[in-house]
CSV table of C-alpha atoms in Angstrom, one decimal:
chain,number,residue,atom,x,y,z
L,1,MET,CA,17.9,11.9,-25.5
L,2,GLU,CA,18.4,8.5,-27.2
L,3,PRO,CA,22.2,8.0,-27.2
L,4,ASP,CA,24.1,7.3,-30.4
L,5,VAL,CA,25.8,4.1,-29.5
L,6,SER,CA,28.5,4.5,-32.2
L,7,GLN,CA,29.7,8.0,-31.5
L,8,ILE,CA,33.5,8.3,-31.4
L,9,LEU,CA,35.4,11.4,-30.4
L,10,ILE,CA,38.9,11.8,-31.9
L,11,VAL,CA,41.2,14.2,-30.2
L,12,ALA,CA,44.4,14.6,-32.2
L,13,SER,CA,46.7,17.5,-32.9
L,14,ASP,CA,48.5,15.6,-35.7
L,15,LEU,CA,46.3,16.4,-38.8
L,16,ASP,CA,47.5,13.3,-40.7
L,17,LEU,CA,46.7,11.0,-37.9
L,18,LYS,CA,43.3,12.7,-37.3
L,19,HIS,CA,42.4,12.3,-41.0
L,20,LYS,CA,43.5,8.7,-41.1
L,21,ILE,CA,41.5,7.4,-38.2
L,22,THR,CA,38.5,9.6,-38.9
L,23,GLN,CA,38.2,8.2,-42.4
L,24,HIS,CA,39.0,4.7,-41.1
L,25,TYR,CA,36.1,4.6,-38.6
L,26,ALA,CA,33.7,6.7,-40.7
L,27,GLU,CA,34.0,3.9,-43.4
L,28,ARG,CA,33.0,1.4,-40.7
L,29,ASN,CA,29.7,3.3,-40.0
L,30,TYR,CA,30.8,5.0,-36.8
L,31,HIS,CA,29.7,8.5,-36.1
L,32,VAL,CA,33.0,10.3,-35.8
L,33,THR,CA,33.7,13.8,-34.4
L,34,ALA,CA,37.3,15.0,-34.7
L,35,ILE,CA,38.8,17.9,-32.7
L,36,ASN,CA,42.1,19.5,-33.4
L,37,ASP,CA,42.4,21.5,-30.2
L,38,PRO,CA,42.5,19.1,-27.1
L,39,LEU,CA,41.4,21.9,-24.9
L,40,HIS,CA,37.9,21.8,-26.5
L,41,ALA,CA,37.5,18.1,-25.9
L,42,LEU,CA,36.2,18.3,-22.4
L,43,ASP,CA,33.6,20.9,-23.3
L,44,PHE,CA,32.4,18.7,-26.1
L,45,LEU,CA,32.1,15.7,-23.8
L,46,THR,CA,29.9,17.7,-21.4
L,47,ASN,CA,27.5,18.6,-24.2
L,48,ALA,CA,27.2,15.5,-26.3
L,49,VAL,CA,26.8,11.8,-25.9
L,50,VAL,CA,30.1,10.0,-26.7
L,51,ASN,CA,30.8,6.3,-26.4
L,52,LEU,CA,34.5,6.3,-27.0
L,53,VAL,CA,37.5,8.7,-27.1
L,54,LEU,CA,40.6,8.2,-29.1
L,55,PHE,CA,43.2,10.6,-27.6
L,56,GLN,CA,46.6,11.4,-29.1
L,57,TYR,CA,48.8,12.0,-26.1
L,58,ASN,CA,52.3,13.4,-25.8
L,59,PRO,CA,53.7,13.0,-22.3
L,60,GLN,CA,56.1,15.9,-22.9
L,61,GLU,CA,53.2,18.4,-23.0
L,62,PRO,CA,52.0,19.3,-19.5
L,63,THR,CA,48.7,20.7,-20.7
L,64,LEU,CA,47.8,17.4,-22.3
L,65,THR,CA,48.7,15.5,-19.2
L,66,ALA,CA,46.4,17.8,-17.1
L,67,LEU,CA,43.6,17.5,-19.7
L,68,LEU,CA,43.9,13.8,-19.8
L,69,GLN,CA,43.6,13.6,-16.0
L,70,ASP,CA,40.6,16.0,-16.1
L,71,MET,CA,38.8,13.9,-18.7
L,72,LEU,CA,39.4,10.7,-16.7
L,73,ASP,CA,38.2,12.3,-13.5
L,74,LYS,CA,35.0,13.8,-15.0
L,75,CYS,CA,34.1,11.0,-17.4
L,76,ALA,CA,35.1,8.0,-15.4
L,77,GLU,CA,32.7,5.7,-17.2
L,78,LEU,CA,33.8,6.7,-20.7
L,79,PRO,CA,36.3,4.4,-22.5
L,80,LEU,CA,39.4,6.4,-23.4
L,81,ILE,CA,42.0,4.9,-25.7
L,82,VAL,CA,45.4,6.7,-25.7
L,83,LEU,CA,47.5,6.8,-28.9
L,84,THR,CA,51.1,7.7,-28.0
L,85,HIS,CA,54.7,7.0,-28.6
L,86,ILE,CA,55.5,4.3,-26.1
L,87,ASP,CA,59.1,4.5,-24.8
L,88,CYS,CA,58.9,1.8,-22.2
L,89,ALA,CA,56.4,-0.6,-20.4
L,90,ALA,CA,56.4,1.7,-17.4
L,91,SER,CA,54.7,4.5,-19.3
L,92,ILE,CA,51.9,2.1,-20.3
L,93,THR,CA,51.5,1.0,-16.7
L,94,ASN,CA,51.3,4.6,-15.5
L,95,MET,CA,48.6,5.5,-17.9
L,96,LEU,CA,46.5,2.4,-17.1
L,97,ARG,CA,46.8,3.4,-13.4
L,98,LEU,CA,45.4,6.8,-14.3
L,99,GLY,CA,42.3,5.1,-15.6
L,100,VAL,CA,43.1,4.9,-19.3
L,101,THR,CA,41.1,2.1,-21.0
L,102,ASP,CA,43.8,1.0,-23.5
L,103,VAL,CA,47.1,2.2,-25.0
L,104,PHE,CA,48.4,1.9,-28.6
L,105,ASN,CA,51.8,2.9,-29.9
L,106,LEU,CA,52.3,5.5,-32.7
L,107,PRO,CA,52.6,5.2,-35.5
L,108,LEU,CA,49.5,3.1,-35.9
L,109,ASP,CA,50.7,-0.2,-37.4
L,110,ALA,CA,48.3,-2.5,-35.5
L,111,MET,CA,45.0,-1.2,-36.8
L,112,LEU,CA,43.4,-4.7,-36.4
L,113,GLU,CA,44.1,-4.7,-32.7
L,114,LEU,CA,42.9,-1.1,-32.4
L,115,ASP,CA,39.6,-2.0,-34.2
L,116,GLN,CA,39.0,-4.9,-31.8
L,117,SER,CA,39.6,-2.7,-28.8
L,118,VAL,CA,37.2,0.0,-30.3
L,119,VAL,CA,34.5,-2.6,-31.0
L,120,ARG,CA,34.8,-4.1,-27.5
L,121,HIS,CA,34.7,-0.8,-25.7
L,122,VAL,CA,31.9,0.8,-27.8
L,123,LYS,CA,29.7,-2.2,-26.9
L,124,ARG,CA,30.6,-1.7,-23.2
L,125,SER,CA,29.7,2.0,-23.5
L,126,ALA,CA,26.5,1.2,-25.2
L,127,LEU,CA,25.6,-1.1,-22.4
L,128,PHE,CA,26.4,1.6,-19.9
L,129,TYR,CA,24.1,4.1,-21.6
L,130,GLU,CA,21.3,1.5,-21.8
L,131,ASN,CA,21.7,0.8,-18.0
L,132,LEU,CA,21.8,4.6,-17.4
L,133,GLN,CA,18.5,5.0,-19.3
L,134,TYR,CA,17.0,2.0,-17.5
L,135,ARG,CA,18.1,3.4,-14.1
L,136,HIS,CA,16.6,6.8,-15.0
L,137,ALA,CA,13.4,5.2,-16.1
L,138,LEU,CA,13.3,3.3,-12.8
L,139,GLU,CA,13.9,6.5,-10.8
L,140,VAL,CA,11.1,8.3,-12.7
L,141,ALA,CA,8.7,5.3,-12.1
L,142,ASN,CA,9.7,5.1,-8.5
L,143,GLN,CA,9.0,8.8,-8.0
L,144,LYS,CA,5.6,8.3,-9.5
L,145,VAL,CA,4.9,5.3,-7.3
L,146,ASN,CA,6.0,7.2,-4.2
L,147,LYS,CA,3.8,10.2,-5.2
L,148,ASN,CA,0.8,7.9,-5.8
L,149,LEU,CA,1.4,6.1,-2.5
L,150,ALA,CA,1.6,9.4,-0.7
L,151,GLU,CA,-1.7,10.5,-2.3
L,152,LEU,CA,-3.3,7.1,-1.5
L,153,GLN,CA,-2.1,7.3,2.1
L,154,GLN,CA,-3.6,10.8,2.4
L,155,ASP,CA,-6.9,9.5,0.9
L,156,GLN,CA,-6.9,6.6,3.3
L,157,ILE,CA,-6.3,8.9,6.2
L,158,ALA,CA,-9.1,11.2,5.1
L,159,GLY,CA,-11.4,8.2,4.5
L,160,ARG,CA,-10.6,6.9,8.0
L,161,LEU,CA,-11.5,10.2,9.6
L,162,ILE,CA,-14.7,10.4,7.6
L,163,GLN,CA,-15.6,6.8,8.6
L,164,GLN,CA,-14.9,7.4,12.2
L,165,ARG,CA,-17.0,10.6,12.3
L,166,MET,CA,-19.9,8.7,10.8
L,167,MET,CA,-19.9,6.4,13.8
L,168,PRO,CA,-21.6,7.4,17.0
L,169,PRO,CA,-19.5,8.5,20.0
L,170,GLU,CA,-17.1,6.0,21.4
L,171,GLU,CA,-18.9,6.3,24.8
L,172,CYS,CA,-22.4,7.7,25.5
L,173,ASN,CA,-25.5,7.1,27.5
L,174,ILE,CA,-28.8,6.5,25.8
L,175,ASN,CA,-32.1,5.8,27.7
L,176,GLY,CA,-30.1,4.6,30.7
L,177,LEU,CA,-27.8,2.4,28.6
L,178,SER,CA,-24.1,2.8,28.7
L,179,MET,CA,-22.8,2.4,25.1
L,180,HIS,CA,-19.1,1.9,24.5
L,181,ARG,CA,-17.5,0.9,21.1
L,182,TYR,CA,-13.9,-0.1,20.2
L,183,MET,CA,-12.3,-0.5,16.8
L,184,LYS,CA,-8.9,-1.7,15.7
L,185,SER,CA,-8.4,-1.9,12.0
L,186,SER,CA,-6.1,-4.1,10.0
L,187,LEU,CA,-5.7,-1.3,7.5
L,188,TYR,CA,-6.4,2.5,7.5
L,189,LEU,CA,-10.0,1.8,6.5
L,190,SER,CA,-12.2,-0.7,8.3
L,191,GLY,CA,-14.9,-3.0,7.0
L,192,ASP,CA,-16.4,-3.3,10.5
L,193,PHE,CA,-19.0,-0.8,11.4
L,194,ILE,CA,-21.0,0.0,14.6
L,195,ASP,CA,-24.0,2.3,15.0
L,196,TYR,CA,-26.7,2.9,17.6
L,197,ILE,CA,-29.8,5.0,17.0
L,198,ARG,CA,-32.1,6.4,19.6
L,199,LEU,CA,-35.7,5.9,18.4
L,200,ASP,CA,-37.5,7.4,21.3
L,201,GLU,CA,-37.2,7.6,25.1
L,202,ASP,CA,-37.5,3.8,25.5
L,203,ARG,CA,-36.0,2.2,22.4
L,204,VAL,CA,-32.5,2.0,20.9
L,205,LEU,CA,-31.6,0.3,17.6
L,206,PHE,CA,-28.0,-0.9,17.3
L,207,TYR,CA,-26.0,-3.1,15.0
L,208,LEU,CA,-22.5,-4.4,14.4
L,209,ALA,CA,-21.7,-5.2,10.8
L,210,ASP,CA,-18.7,-6.8,9.2
L,211,VAL,CA,-18.2,-6.2,5.4
L,212,SER,CA,-16.4,-8.9,3.5
L,213,GLY,CA,-12.8,-8.0,2.5
L,214,HIS,CA,-10.7,-5.1,3.6
L,215,GLY,CA,-9.8,-1.6,2.6
L,216,ALA,CA,-11.6,1.2,0.8
L,217,SER,CA,-14.3,-0.8,-0.9
L,218,SER,CA,-15.4,-2.5,2.3
L,219,ALA,CA,-15.3,0.8,4.2
L,220,PHE,CA,-17.5,2.5,1.5
L,221,LEU,CA,-20.0,-0.3,1.8
L,222,SER,CA,-20.1,0.2,5.6
L,223,VAL,CA,-21.0,3.9,4.9
L,224,LEU,CA,-23.7,2.8,2.5
L,225,LEU,CA,-25.1,0.5,5.2
L,226,LYS,CA,-25.4,3.4,7.6
L,227,ASN,CA,-27.3,5.5,5.1
L,228,ILE,CA,-29.7,2.7,4.2
L,229,THR,CA,-30.3,1.8,7.9
L,230,ASN,CA,-31.0,5.5,8.9
L,231,ARG,CA,-33.3,5.9,5.9
L,232,LEU,CA,-35.2,2.7,6.6
L,233,THR,CA,-35.5,3.6,10.3
L,234,ARG,CA,-37.1,7.0,9.5
L,235,GLU,CA,-39.5,5.4,7.0
L,236,TYR,CA,-40.6,2.7,9.5
L,237,LEU,CA,-41.2,5.3,12.2
L,238,GLU,CA,-43.2,7.6,9.8
L,239,SER,CA,-45.2,4.8,8.2
L,240,ASP,CA,-46.3,2.9,11.3
L,241,ALA,CA,-48.7,4.6,13.7
L,242,ASN,CA,-47.1,2.8,16.6
L,243,GLY,CA,-43.6,3.3,15.3
L,244,LEU,CA,-42.9,-0.4,15.3
L,245,ILE,CA,-39.6,-1.5,14.0
L,246,SER,CA,-38.5,-5.0,13.3
L,247,PRO,CA,-34.8,-5.7,13.1
L,248,ALA,CA,-35.5,-8.6,10.8
L,249,LYS,CA,-37.5,-6.4,8.3
L,250,VAL,CA,-34.7,-3.8,8.3
L,251,VAL,CA,-32.1,-6.5,7.6
L,252,ALA,CA,-34.2,-8.1,4.9
L,253,GLN,CA,-34.6,-4.7,3.2
L,254,ILE,CA,-30.9,-4.0,3.4
L,255,ASN,CA,-30.3,-7.4,1.8
L,256,SER,CA,-32.7,-6.5,-1.0
L,257,GLU,CA,-31.1,-3.1,-1.7
L,258,LEU,CA,-27.5,-4.5,-1.6
L,259,LEU,CA,-28.5,-7.1,-4.2
L,260,ASP,CA,-29.8,-4.4,-6.4
L,261,PHE,CA,-26.4,-2.7,-6.3
L,262,ASP,CA,-24.9,-5.9,-7.7
L,263,ILE,CA,-21.6,-5.5,-6.0
L,264,ASP,CA,-19.2,-8.3,-5.1
L,265,LYS,CA,-19.5,-7.8,-1.4
L,266,HIS,CA,-21.6,-9.1,1.4
L,267,ILE,CA,-22.1,-8.2,5.1
L,268,THR,CA,-22.6,-10.2,8.3
L,269,VAL,CA,-24.6,-8.2,10.8
L,270,PHE,CA,-26.2,-8.4,14.2
L,271,MET,CA,-29.0,-5.9,14.7
L,272,GLY,CA,-30.8,-5.5,17.9
L,273,LEU,CA,-33.6,-3.4,19.4
L,274,LEU,CA,-33.5,-2.6,23.1
L,275,ASP,CA,-36.9,-1.6,24.6
L,276,ARG,CA,-36.8,-0.2,28.2
L,277,SER,CA,-40.6,-0.4,28.5
L,278,ASN,CA,-40.7,-4.2,28.5
L,279,HIS,CA,-37.0,-5.0,29.3
L,280,GLU,CA,-36.7,-6.9,26.1
L,281,LEU,CA,-34.1,-7.3,23.4
L,282,THR,CA,-35.4,-8.1,19.9
L,283,TYR,CA,-32.6,-9.1,17.5
L,284,CYS,CA,-31.8,-10.5,14.1
L,285,VAL,CA,-28.7,-12.4,13.0
L,286,GLY,CA,-27.5,-12.0,9.4
L,287,GLY,CA,-24.7,-14.6,9.3
L,288,HIS,CA,-22.9,-12.9,12.1
L,289,LEU,CA,-20.2,-14.7,14.2
L,290,PRO,CA,-19.7,-14.8,17.1
L,291,MET,CA,-23.0,-14.3,18.8
L,292,PRO,CA,-23.1,-11.5,21.5
L,293,LEU,CA,-22.3,-12.5,25.0
L,294,LEU,CA,-25.0,-11.6,27.6
L,295,SER,CA,-23.9,-11.2,31.2
L,296,GLN,CA,-26.7,-11.2,33.8
L,297,ASN,CA,-27.6,-13.2,36.9
L,298,GLN,CA,-23.9,-13.8,37.4
L,299,GLU,CA,-23.7,-15.8,34.2
L,300,VAL,CA,-22.1,-15.1,30.9
L,301,THR,CA,-23.7,-16.9,28.0
L,302,TYR,CA,-24.0,-16.6,24.2
L,303,LEU,CA,-27.4,-15.4,22.8
L,304,SER,CA,-29.2,-18.1,20.9
L,305,GLY,CA,-29.9,-17.8,17.2
L,306,LEU,CA,-26.5,-18.7,15.6
L,307,GLY,CA,-27.1,-19.4,12.0
L,308,SER,CA,-30.7,-18.2,12.0
L,309,GLY,CA,-30.1,-15.8,9.1
L,310,LEU,CA,-27.8,-15.7,6.1
L,311,PRO,CA,-25.2,-13.0,5.4
L,312,VAL,CA,-26.7,-9.9,3.8
L,313,GLY,CA,-26.2,-9.2,0.1
L,314,LEU,CA,-25.8,-12.8,-1.2
L,315,PHE,CA,-29.2,-14.4,-1.7
L,316,ASP,CA,-32.5,-13.2,-3.0
L,317,ASP,CA,-34.5,-15.7,-1.0
L,318,ALA,CA,-32.7,-15.1,2.3
L,319,GLN,CA,-35.1,-15.2,5.3
L,320,TYR,CA,-34.5,-13.2,8.5
L,321,THR,CA,-36.2,-13.8,11.9
L,322,ASP,CA,-36.7,-11.7,15.0
L,323,LEU,CA,-35.6,-13.3,18.2
L,324,THR,CA,-36.2,-12.1,21.7
L,325,GLN,CA,-34.3,-12.1,25.0
L,326,GLN,CA,-35.5,-10.8,28.4
L,327,LEU,CA,-33.1,-8.6,30.2
L,328,GLU,CA,-32.5,-8.1,33.9
L,329,ALA,CA,-31.5,-4.9,35.5
L,330,GLY,CA,-27.7,-4.4,35.3
L,331,PHE,CA,-27.3,-6.7,32.2
L,332,LYS,CA,-24.2,-6.4,30.0
L,333,LEU,CA,-24.1,-7.2,26.4
L,334,MET,CA,-20.9,-7.6,24.4
L,335,LEU,CA,-20.8,-7.7,20.6
L,336,SER,CA,-17.7,-8.5,18.6
L,337,SER,CA,-16.7,-9.0,15.0
L,338,ASP,CA,-15.0,-12.3,14.0
L,339,GLY,CA,-11.7,-10.5,13.9
L,340,ILE,CA,-11.5,-11.2,17.6
L,341,PHE,CA,-11.0,-14.9,16.8
L,342,GLU,CA,-7.9,-14.2,14.7
L,343,ILE,CA,-5.9,-13.2,17.8
L,344,LEU,CA,-7.0,-16.2,19.9
L,345,PRO,CA,-4.6,-19.1,20.0
L,346,PHE,CA,-7.0,-22.1,19.4
L,347,ASP,CA,-7.7,-23.7,16.0
L,348,GLN,CA,-11.3,-24.7,16.5
L,349,ILE,CA,-14.1,-22.1,16.6
L,350,THR,CA,-15.8,-23.7,19.6
L,351,ASP,CA,-12.5,-23.4,21.5
L,352,LYS,CA,-12.2,-19.8,20.6
L,353,GLU,CA,-15.8,-19.1,21.6
L,354,GLU,CA,-15.2,-20.7,25.0
L,355,GLN,CA,-12.0,-18.8,25.6
L,356,LEU,CA,-13.7,-15.5,24.7
L,357,ARG,CA,-16.5,-16.2,27.1
L,358,THR,CA,-14.1,-17.2,29.9
L,359,VAL,CA,-12.0,-14.1,29.4
L,360,LEU,CA,-15.0,-11.8,29.4
L,361,LYS,CA,-16.4,-13.4,32.5
L,362,ARG,CA,-13.0,-13.1,34.3
L,363,CYS,CA,-12.7,-9.4,33.5
L,364,GLY,CA,-16.2,-8.5,34.8
L,365,SER,CA,-17.7,-8.3,31.3
L,366,SER,CA,-16.1,-4.9,30.7
L,367,LEU,CA,-14.9,-3.8,27.3
L,368,GLU,CA,-11.7,-2.2,28.7
L,369,GLY,CA,-11.0,-5.4,30.6
L,370,LEU,CA,-11.4,-7.6,27.5
L,371,VAL,CA,-9.1,-5.3,25.5
L,372,ASP,CA,-6.5,-5.4,28.2
L,373,ALA,CA,-6.8,-9.2,28.8
L,374,LEU,CA,-6.3,-9.9,25.1
L,375,SER,CA,-3.6,-7.2,24.8
L,376,ILE,CA,-5.3,-5.8,21.7
L,377,ASP,CA,-4.0,-2.3,22.0
L,378,SER,CA,-0.4,-3.6,22.1
L,379,LEU,CA,-0.7,-5.4,18.8
L,380,GLU,CA,1.1,-3.5,16.1
L,381,ALA,CA,-1.0,-5.1,13.4
L,382,VAL,CA,-4.0,-7.4,13.4
L,383,PRO,CA,-4.9,-9.8,10.5
L,384,ASP,CA,-8.6,-8.7,10.5
L,385,ASP,CA,-10.6,-5.8,11.7
L,386,ILE,CA,-11.7,-6.0,15.3
L,387,ALA,CA,-14.9,-4.3,16.4
L,388,LEU,CA,-16.4,-4.4,19.9
L,389,LEU,CA,-19.6,-3.0,21.2
L,390,SER,CA,-20.5,-3.0,24.9
L,391,ILE,CA,-24.0,-2.2,26.1
L,392,CYS,CA,-24.5,-2.0,29.9
L,393,GLY,CA,-27.9,-1.6,31.6
L,394,ASP,CA,-26.7,-0.3,35.0
L,395,ALA,CA,-29.4,2.3,35.0
L,396,TYR,CA,-31.8,0.3,32.9
L,397,ALA,CA,-35.0,0.2,34.9
């Protein structure tokens, strides 16, 4: 209810006094309510918006003293001016100590001073009601925000579960390859995505993708990427008599389809095809950094091909190339998203790359060792999503 900022309640048993001040303030455009019986005053205050009370008080009447105290206790923010016969300064002091706003002597000879007090305290009361309304509006808005945040959090949690379930198992064995993935998100939903697909008893297609940005929109695009990749893989297997699949052609087609969607997002991706029949890795780089680290023959080196392809979903004329790498028995391949660089202390990318290579070599090229060495699990928050994919060929023969 919008408060009437000029509502005055007059509580006076003296009918002449009540009539006088009622007429006086009604002529000054105040909304005035007058009550003869003081016992009804408190009930009125609990059911109406009042900005000021003018109260005729006789200290010789115990019921009035009790009523006055009750009103002051229950309506502490309401200005209450007492009209009474002042016998000494001590009586004024005692009433002010009770919480009375102001005291005027009867009979009312100083109407100007009373008018000034009424104007001042009505303004104060109006400000109080405005603040009260503002606080109530803030409380309602805060409740809505908390409700929306709770719903958003539930949606984010549900989205995270869906996204996690769309990824392959964290650890599995495919065609003699030990596959192990690790994810740490900066938010509930991640823009990083990992997948590996068994094509036949010799070949496995895998990729690590990093969608630009964070949050729900990036996570949804990673889901779209999985759907496109799975569909393209099926189409290539069905259309080619030999079931040949080129990572570069898959990435190029993904680039074309993302451009058709016309969304303000792009993806960096490393996509590889491991073929056990010829011990060869065929791979394509779509703007991805860092390059995977290959551990074999007691050496840990980055794969070549950095910058050989542009990010996916940005350029119509982007060209993608298939690169190859021969693999020895017992090789280990470690892929990571660029979020790993955010937790490394160096400023230059080249220094970060060298530290990552050194740490991986020191921990035997194991994913668990890398996570422990960089204390990733102990980090409460990371500035960017971190995705790791380890592929080991211990039984790859």
